[in-house]
Short mmCIF file of C-alpha atoms in Angstrom, two decimals:
data_model
loop_
_atom_site.label_atom_id
_atom_site.label_comp_id
_atom_site.label_asym_id
_atom_site.label_seq_id
_atom_site.Cartn_x
_atom_site.Cartn_y
_atom_site.Cartn_z
CA MET A 19 -2.90 1.26 -1.32
CA GLN A 20 0.23 -0.74 -0.58
CA PHE A 21 3.30 0.73 1.07
CA GLY A 22 6.66 -0.91 1.41
CA VAL A 23 10.39 -0.82 0.84
CA PHE A 24 12.66 -2.02 -1.92
CA THR A 25 16.37 -2.68 -1.87
CA VAL A 26 19.01 -2.90 -4.56
CA GLY A 27 21.33 -4.81 -2.24
CA ASP A 28 24.41 -2.67 -2.78
CA VAL A 29 27.56 -3.21 -0.72
CA THR A 30 28.80 0.34 -0.19
CA VAL A 31 31.38 1.86 2.13
CA ASP A 32 29.93 3.97 4.93
CA PRO A 33 31.58 7.33 4.17
CA THR A 34 31.38 8.43 7.81
CA THR A 35 33.35 5.46 9.14
CA GLY A 36 35.18 4.07 6.11
CA ARG A 37 33.81 0.61 6.86
CA GLU A 38 32.42 -1.64 4.13
CA PRO A 39 30.07 -4.46 5.20
CA THR A 40 30.83 -7.98 4.09
CA GLU A 41 28.53 -9.71 1.65
CA HIS A 42 27.31 -11.91 4.49
CA GLU A 43 26.49 -8.88 6.63
CA ARG A 44 24.65 -7.18 3.79
CA ILE A 45 22.54 -10.23 2.96
CA LYS A 46 21.61 -10.69 6.62
CA ALA A 47 20.82 -6.97 6.87
CA MET A 48 18.37 -7.24 3.96
CA VAL A 49 16.53 -10.03 5.77
CA THR A 50 16.44 -7.95 8.95
CA ILE A 51 14.97 -5.04 6.98
CA ALA A 52 12.23 -7.27 5.58
CA LEU A 53 11.31 -8.56 9.03
CA LYS A 54 11.28 -4.99 10.34
CA ALA A 55 9.00 -3.95 7.48
CA GLU A 56 6.39 -6.45 8.62
CA GLU A 57 6.87 -5.48 12.26
CA VAL A 58 6.13 -1.79 11.61
CA GLY A 59 3.06 -2.52 9.49
CA LEU A 60 4.33 -2.13 5.94
CA ASP A 61 2.78 -4.19 3.16
CA VAL A 62 5.61 -5.03 0.76
CA PHE A 63 9.28 -5.96 0.73
CA ALA A 64 10.99 -6.11 -2.67
CA THR A 65 14.53 -7.13 -3.54
CA GLY A 66 16.50 -6.35 -6.65
CA GLU A 67 18.37 -8.86 -8.79
CA HIS A 68 21.99 -8.20 -9.67
CA HIS A 69 24.83 -10.40 -10.86
CA ASN A 70 27.72 -7.98 -10.56
CA PRO A 71 29.61 -6.33 -7.69
CA PRO A 72 28.97 -4.30 -5.60
CA PHE A 73 25.53 -5.97 -5.34
CA VAL A 74 24.59 -9.21 -3.57
CA PRO A 75 21.00 -10.25 -4.44
CA SER A 76 21.73 -12.65 -7.30
CA SER A 77 19.01 -15.10 -6.22
CA PRO A 78 15.79 -13.28 -5.25
CA THR A 79 13.69 -16.42 -4.86
CA THR A 80 16.17 -17.86 -2.36
CA MET A 81 16.02 -14.73 -0.24
CA LEU A 82 12.26 -14.29 -0.54
CA GLY A 83 11.63 -17.95 0.28
CA PHE A 84 13.66 -17.55 3.46
CA ILE A 85 11.76 -14.39 4.37
CA ALA A 86 8.43 -16.06 3.59
CA ALA A 87 9.18 -18.69 6.21
CA ARG A 88 9.76 -16.00 8.84
CA THR A 89 6.82 -13.70 8.07
CA GLU A 90 3.07 -14.05 8.07
CA ARG A 91 1.60 -11.06 6.27
CA LEU A 92 4.32 -9.35 4.24
CA LEU A 93 3.89 -9.37 0.45
CA LEU A 94 7.14 -10.43 -1.21
CA SER A 95 8.20 -8.92 -4.51
CA THR A 96 11.18 -8.05 -6.68
CA SER A 97 12.69 -4.82 -7.91
CA THR A 98 13.40 -6.26 -10.45
CA THR A 99 13.40 -9.76 -11.96
CA LEU A 100 15.60 -9.66 -15.04
CA ILE A 101 13.33 -10.76 -17.88
CA THR A 102 16.16 -10.32 -20.40
CA THR A 103 18.97 -12.46 -18.99
CA ASN A 104 16.90 -15.07 -17.16
CA ASP A 105 15.29 -17.99 -18.95
CA PRO A 106 11.51 -17.45 -18.84
CA VAL A 107 11.02 -21.15 -18.19
CA LYS A 108 13.12 -20.88 -15.03
CA ILE A 109 11.28 -17.72 -13.96
CA ALA A 110 7.94 -19.49 -14.42
CA GLU A 111 9.00 -22.43 -12.28
CA ASP A 112 10.94 -20.54 -9.60
CA TYR A 113 8.24 -17.98 -8.86
CA ALA A 114 5.42 -20.52 -8.99
CA MET A 115 7.32 -22.54 -6.39
CA LEU A 116 7.82 -19.42 -4.27
CA GLN A 117 4.14 -18.60 -4.67
CA HIS A 118 3.18 -21.99 -3.18
CA LEU A 119 5.67 -21.72 -0.32
CA ALA A 120 4.48 -18.20 0.57
CA ASP A 121 0.77 -19.10 0.29
CA GLY A 122 0.28 -16.55 -2.47
CA ARG A 123 2.16 -13.64 -0.86
CA VAL A 124 4.19 -13.09 -4.03
CA ASP A 125 4.23 -10.80 -7.02
CA LEU A 126 7.14 -9.67 -9.14
CA MET A 127 8.42 -6.78 -11.18
CA MET A 128 9.93 -7.42 -14.57
CA GLY A 129 12.87 -5.32 -15.69
CA ARG A 130 15.49 -5.26 -18.43
CA GLY A 131 18.56 -4.46 -16.38
CA ASN A 132 20.87 -1.66 -17.50
CA THR A 133 24.32 -3.14 -16.78
CA GLY A 134 25.81 -3.92 -20.18
CA PRO A 135 28.49 -6.46 -19.15
CA VAL A 136 25.89 -8.70 -17.44
CA TYR A 137 24.16 -9.60 -20.70
CA PRO A 138 27.00 -11.65 -22.28
CA TRP A 139 27.50 -13.51 -19.00
CA PHE A 140 24.09 -15.02 -19.71
CA GLY A 141 24.59 -15.38 -23.46
CA GLN A 142 22.77 -12.21 -24.48
CA ASP A 143 23.48 -8.75 -25.93
CA ILE A 144 22.21 -5.56 -24.29
CA ARG A 145 21.43 -4.19 -27.74
CA ASN A 146 18.62 -6.77 -27.81
CA GLY A 147 17.27 -5.60 -24.45
CA ILE A 148 13.83 -4.50 -25.65
CA PRO A 149 13.23 -7.46 -28.03
CA LEU A 150 14.35 -9.85 -25.28
CA ALA A 151 11.98 -8.28 -22.78
CA ILE A 152 9.07 -8.57 -25.22
CA GLU A 153 9.74 -12.12 -26.38
CA ASN A 154 10.65 -13.58 -23.00
CA TYR A 155 7.64 -12.11 -21.25
CA ASP A 156 5.32 -13.35 -23.99
CA LEU A 157 6.59 -16.87 -23.29
CA LEU A 158 6.41 -16.47 -19.51
CA HIS A 159 2.85 -15.18 -19.76
CA ARG A 160 1.85 -18.30 -21.71
CA LEU A 161 3.74 -20.72 -19.45
CA TRP A 162 1.74 -19.58 -16.45
CA ARG A 163 -1.62 -19.72 -18.23
CA GLU A 164 -1.39 -22.72 -20.56
CA ASP A 165 -0.86 -26.24 -19.27
CA VAL A 166 0.86 -27.34 -22.48
CA VAL A 167 2.92 -24.89 -24.52
CA ASP A 168 4.31 -25.14 -28.04
CA TRP A 169 6.52 -22.16 -28.74
CA LYS A 170 9.24 -20.92 -31.07
CA GLY A 171 11.12 -17.63 -30.83
CA ARG A 172 14.35 -15.85 -31.62
CA PHE A 173 16.37 -16.03 -28.41
CA ARG A 174 15.95 -19.54 -26.96
CA THR A 175 15.35 -23.09 -28.14
CA PRO A 176 11.77 -24.03 -29.10
CA LEU A 177 9.39 -25.77 -26.72
CA GLN A 178 7.22 -28.71 -27.72
CA SER A 179 4.36 -29.91 -25.51
CA PHE A 180 6.05 -28.32 -22.49
CA THR A 181 4.45 -27.94 -19.06
CA SER A 182 6.18 -25.82 -16.42
CA THR A 183 5.94 -27.12 -12.87
CA PRO A 184 4.59 -26.45 -10.38
CA ARG A 185 1.52 -24.84 -11.84
CA PRO A 186 0.63 -21.46 -10.30
CA LEU A 187 -1.19 -21.55 -6.98
CA ASP A 188 -4.97 -21.85 -7.47
CA GLY A 189 -4.32 -21.60 -11.20
CA LEU A 190 -3.49 -17.89 -10.78
CA PRO A 191 -0.09 -16.57 -11.84
CA PRO A 192 1.63 -14.03 -9.59
CA PHE A 193 0.65 -10.47 -10.45
CA VAL A 194 3.29 -8.80 -12.61
CA TRP A 195 4.53 -5.22 -12.59
CA HIS A 196 6.74 -4.00 -15.41
CA GLY A 197 9.40 -1.67 -14.02
CA SER A 198 11.11 1.02 -16.02
CA ILE A 199 13.07 4.22 -15.57
CA ARG A 200 13.03 5.51 -19.14
CA SER A 201 11.64 3.01 -21.70
CA PRO A 202 8.21 3.75 -23.21
CA GLU A 203 8.25 0.27 -24.79
CA ILE A 204 7.97 -1.24 -21.30
CA ALA A 205 5.00 0.99 -20.45
CA GLU A 206 3.41 -0.22 -23.68
CA GLN A 207 4.11 -3.84 -22.75
CA ALA A 208 2.51 -3.44 -19.32
CA ALA A 209 -0.54 -1.83 -20.90
CA TYR A 210 -0.90 -4.53 -23.57
CA TYR A 211 -1.16 -7.31 -20.99
CA GLY A 212 -3.17 -5.31 -18.47
CA ASP A 213 -0.35 -5.71 -15.96
CA GLY A 214 0.94 -3.12 -13.51
CA PHE A 215 3.47 -0.43 -14.43
CA PHE A 216 6.08 0.60 -11.86
CA ALA A 217 7.93 3.87 -12.42
CA ASN A 218 11.26 3.90 -10.62
CA HIS A 219 10.71 7.58 -9.74
CA ILE A 220 14.09 8.20 -8.14
CA PHE A 221 16.57 9.81 -10.52
CA TRP A 222 14.34 11.69 -12.95
CA PRO A 223 12.20 14.82 -12.58
CA LYS A 224 8.48 14.48 -12.03
CA GLU A 225 7.68 15.52 -15.61
CA HIS A 226 9.39 12.39 -16.91
CA THR A 227 7.44 10.13 -14.57
CA GLN A 228 4.23 11.93 -15.47
CA ARG A 229 4.82 11.27 -19.18
CA MET A 230 5.66 7.59 -18.65
CA VAL A 231 2.68 6.90 -16.43
CA GLY A 232 0.42 8.93 -18.72
CA LEU A 233 1.48 6.82 -21.71
CA TYR A 234 0.81 3.61 -19.79
CA ARG A 235 -2.63 4.78 -18.68
CA GLN A 236 -3.58 5.84 -22.21
CA ARG A 237 -2.50 2.52 -23.70
CA TYR A 238 -4.10 0.49 -20.88
CA ALA A 239 -7.44 2.03 -21.83
CA HIS A 240 -6.69 1.54 -25.55
CA TYR A 241 -6.30 -2.22 -25.01
CA GLY A 242 -9.67 -2.39 -23.25
CA HIS A 243 -8.59 -3.26 -19.72
CA GLY A 244 -10.53 -0.37 -18.16
CA SER A 245 -10.44 3.39 -18.05
CA ALA A 246 -7.11 5.18 -17.87
CA ASP A 247 -7.53 5.99 -14.19
CA GLN A 248 -8.10 2.30 -13.42
CA ALA A 249 -4.63 1.29 -14.62
CA ILE A 250 -2.39 -0.24 -11.94
CA VAL A 251 0.50 2.10 -11.13
CA GLY A 252 3.37 1.82 -8.68
CA LEU A 253 6.02 4.38 -7.79
CA GLY A 254 9.45 4.19 -6.26
CA GLY A 255 10.96 6.90 -4.13
CA GLN A 256 13.77 7.57 -1.70
CA VAL A 257 13.58 9.26 1.67
CA PHE A 258 15.76 9.99 4.66
CA MET A 259 14.12 11.25 7.82
CA ARG A 260 14.88 12.68 11.19
CA ARG A 261 12.38 14.45 13.40
CA ASN A 262 14.21 17.69 12.68
CA SER A 263 14.76 18.39 9.00
CA GLN A 264 18.13 20.07 9.57
CA ASP A 265 19.36 16.93 11.33
CA ALA A 266 18.20 14.81 8.39
CA VAL A 267 20.07 16.94 5.86
CA ARG A 268 23.24 17.07 7.94
CA GLU A 269 23.28 13.32 8.56
CA PHE A 270 22.40 12.23 5.02
CA ARG A 271 24.71 14.62 3.15
CA PRO A 272 27.91 12.53 3.33
CA TYR A 273 26.01 9.46 2.12
CA PHE A 274 24.51 11.40 -0.77
CA ASP A 275 27.81 13.05 -1.70
CA ASN A 276 29.59 9.69 -1.97
CA ALA A 277 26.79 7.46 -3.29
CA PRO A 278 27.87 5.46 -6.37
CA VAL A 279 24.74 6.39 -8.34
CA TYR A 280 24.46 10.14 -7.71
CA GLY A 281 27.45 11.29 -5.71
CA HIS A 282 29.95 13.83 -7.04
CA GLY A 283 27.27 15.45 -9.20
CA PRO A 284 24.46 17.90 -8.38
CA SER A 285 24.27 19.02 -4.76
CA LEU A 286 21.84 17.42 -2.34
CA GLU A 287 19.72 20.57 -2.47
CA GLU A 288 19.65 20.53 -6.29
CA PHE A 289 18.81 16.85 -6.41
CA THR A 290 15.96 17.06 -3.90
CA ALA A 291 14.53 20.04 -5.80
CA GLN A 292 14.69 18.30 -9.19
CA THR A 293 13.76 14.70 -8.26
CA PRO A 294 11.46 12.97 -5.73
CA LEU A 295 14.31 12.36 -3.25
CA THR A 296 13.04 13.72 0.08
CA VAL A 297 15.37 14.45 2.99
CA GLY A 298 13.70 15.99 6.01
CA SER A 299 11.07 15.46 8.69
CA PRO A 300 8.29 12.85 8.60
CA GLN A 301 5.80 15.62 7.79
CA GLN A 302 7.89 16.71 4.83
CA VAL A 303 7.91 13.13 3.55
CA ILE A 304 4.14 12.95 3.97
CA ASP A 305 3.58 16.20 2.11
CA ARG A 306 5.96 15.31 -0.73
CA THR A 307 4.55 11.82 -1.20
CA LEU A 308 0.96 13.02 -1.23
CA GLY A 309 2.02 15.38 -3.98
CA PHE A 310 2.91 12.46 -6.27
CA ARG A 311 -0.81 11.96 -6.86
CA ASP A 312 -1.00 15.41 -8.44
CA TYR A 313 0.98 14.27 -11.47
CA VAL A 314 0.41 10.50 -11.73
CA GLY A 315 -3.17 10.26 -10.47
CA ASP A 316 -4.45 7.69 -8.00
CA TYR A 317 -1.99 4.83 -7.76
CA GLN A 318 -1.75 1.51 -5.98
CA ARG A 319 1.76 0.94 -4.64
CA GLN A 320 4.45 3.15 -3.11
CA LEU A 321 7.86 1.64 -2.37
CA PHE A 322 10.70 3.52 -0.70
CA LEU A 323 14.44 2.91 -1.04
CA MET A 324 15.91 3.30 2.46
CA ASP A 325 19.05 1.16 2.73
CA HIS A 326 21.19 2.60 -0.04
CA ALA A 327 24.55 4.38 -0.20
CA GLY A 328 26.25 2.75 2.79
CA LEU A 329 23.72 3.68 5.47
CA PRO A 330 24.30 1.46 8.52
CA LEU A 331 21.61 -1.05 9.43
CA LYS A 332 20.84 0.72 12.72
CA THR A 333 20.01 3.91 10.84
CA VAL A 334 17.86 2.05 8.30
CA LEU A 335 15.84 0.41 11.07
CA GLU A 336 15.30 3.82 12.67
CA GLN A 337 14.02 5.05 9.30
CA LEU A 338 11.59 2.14 9.15
CA ASP A 339 10.28 2.97 12.62
CA LEU A 340 9.50 6.51 11.47
CA LEU A 341 8.01 5.28 8.23
CA GLY A 342 5.75 2.72 9.88
CA GLU A 343 4.72 4.74 12.92
CA GLU A 344 4.42 8.30 11.62
CA VAL A 345 4.36 8.40 7.84
CA VAL A 346 2.50 5.43 6.36
CA PRO A 347 -0.58 5.61 8.63
CA VAL A 348 -1.16 9.20 7.50
CA LEU A 349 -0.45 8.42 3.85
CA ARG A 350 -2.75 5.40 3.89
CA LYS A 351 -5.61 7.40 5.35
CA GLU A 352 -5.15 10.38 3.05
CA PHE A 353 -4.72 8.41 -0.16
CA GLU A 354 -7.73 6.23 0.65
CA SER A 355 -9.91 9.27 1.29
CA LEU A 356 -8.97 10.68 -2.12
CA ARG A 357 -9.31 7.48 -4.17
CA PRO A 358 -12.58 7.27 -6.18
CA ALA A 359 -14.61 4.10 -5.72
CA HIS A 360 -14.04 2.94 -9.31
CA VAL A 361 -10.24 3.00 -8.98
CA PRO A 362 -9.08 -0.50 -7.97
CA ALA A 363 -6.85 -1.36 -5.06
CA ALA A 364 -3.52 -3.06 -5.61
CA PRO A 365 -4.03 -6.68 -6.74
CA THR A 366 -3.17 -9.52 -4.37
CA HIS A 367 -3.52 -13.26 -4.73
CA ALA A 368 -6.67 -13.14 -2.61
CA THR A 369 -8.34 -10.43 -4.70
CA LEU A 370 -7.37 -12.13 -7.96
CA ARG A 371 -8.76 -15.44 -6.65
CA ASP A 372 -12.00 -13.78 -5.57
CA ALA A 373 -12.35 -12.12 -8.98
CA ALA A 374 -11.73 -15.42 -10.77
CA THR A 375 -14.25 -17.22 -8.55
CA SER A 376 -16.94 -14.60 -9.09
CA GLY A 377 -16.22 -14.61 -12.82
CA ASP A 378 -16.58 -18.39 -12.97
CA ALA A 379 -19.85 -18.17 -11.07
CA ALA A 380 -21.14 -15.52 -13.48
CA ASP A 381 -20.13 -17.65 -16.46
CA ARG A 382 -21.96 -20.66 -15.02
CA ALA A 383 -25.02 -18.57 -14.32
CA GLY A 384 -25.00 -17.21 -17.87
CA THR A 385 -24.63 -20.69 -19.34
CA GLY A 386 -27.48 -21.98 -17.21
CA ALA A 387 -29.76 -19.09 -18.18
CA GLY A 388 -29.17 -19.82 -21.83
CA ARG A 389 -30.23 -23.45 -21.66
#
């Protein structure tokens, strides 16, 4: 099982000091967080993609390429790549290039984006969000798997005898997760292709996540990719920790109360009771996270949001120390002990390459036996 952190790259005022970081400070902080994630033994760092204030990560491949050059083991991902407002040709080329530079330490999460004004900036309409996601990903999927593509669709100009460059590393496209908060059509899309499904798992109650993941698992099996419990599932989550739970609640409360996405609404206590947000001790985070398995089954990736709502970098790095030293080692051991042998681990470039190599060898053996 993979554990890591994801960031949305928000620039938010620290409510305890009134100070707002500059864009430069925030971008540099995101890089520092990624380097810290590798240092403390996490598996994944994922960055969002946004093109509107108060967010800064408008170019995920630029950031991830820079991080790739400064890390050795960390898997680099997105949370998310906007499949609706980006040209799938550019996605195919940019992420294949990143894949080569990072020696395969790349996957990505496709998402629609839910900020209406962004769509017309890129010549699109949010009312076409689902059709765009379906059509653009169909093209991207082909571009990575076919050397020459002829294609015609609704939302972009046709392609004739087109080859995207560079080709994916070792002929293997980056593994794709389809991320969604609320859209069953995206769970269906992930299942159709046999890709991963990532449930945001932050703002909604567990029953909603259970239904979305359950739909994906059912449809994954329907399309013949394996049994329902072999589907590739990822979850988000948000935590804030101190060794003493009362200290965690006291320190996090002003950030929660003023956060752009959930401040000035339900109380911290109501929100933590109704959603997966966990504010407390490392043991409380362990217990809560292990409980996710009770309603989504065995899953392959857990990412935590830890740098949101104006938290200062020093505090975020302290959170990562606790996560890497006290929480993830226990979670990794416990989840692994519970996972049945037939449930696959999270895909990586190495495991996909090994599977392709063994499949080719089996095909050659079968051909030889038939002669």
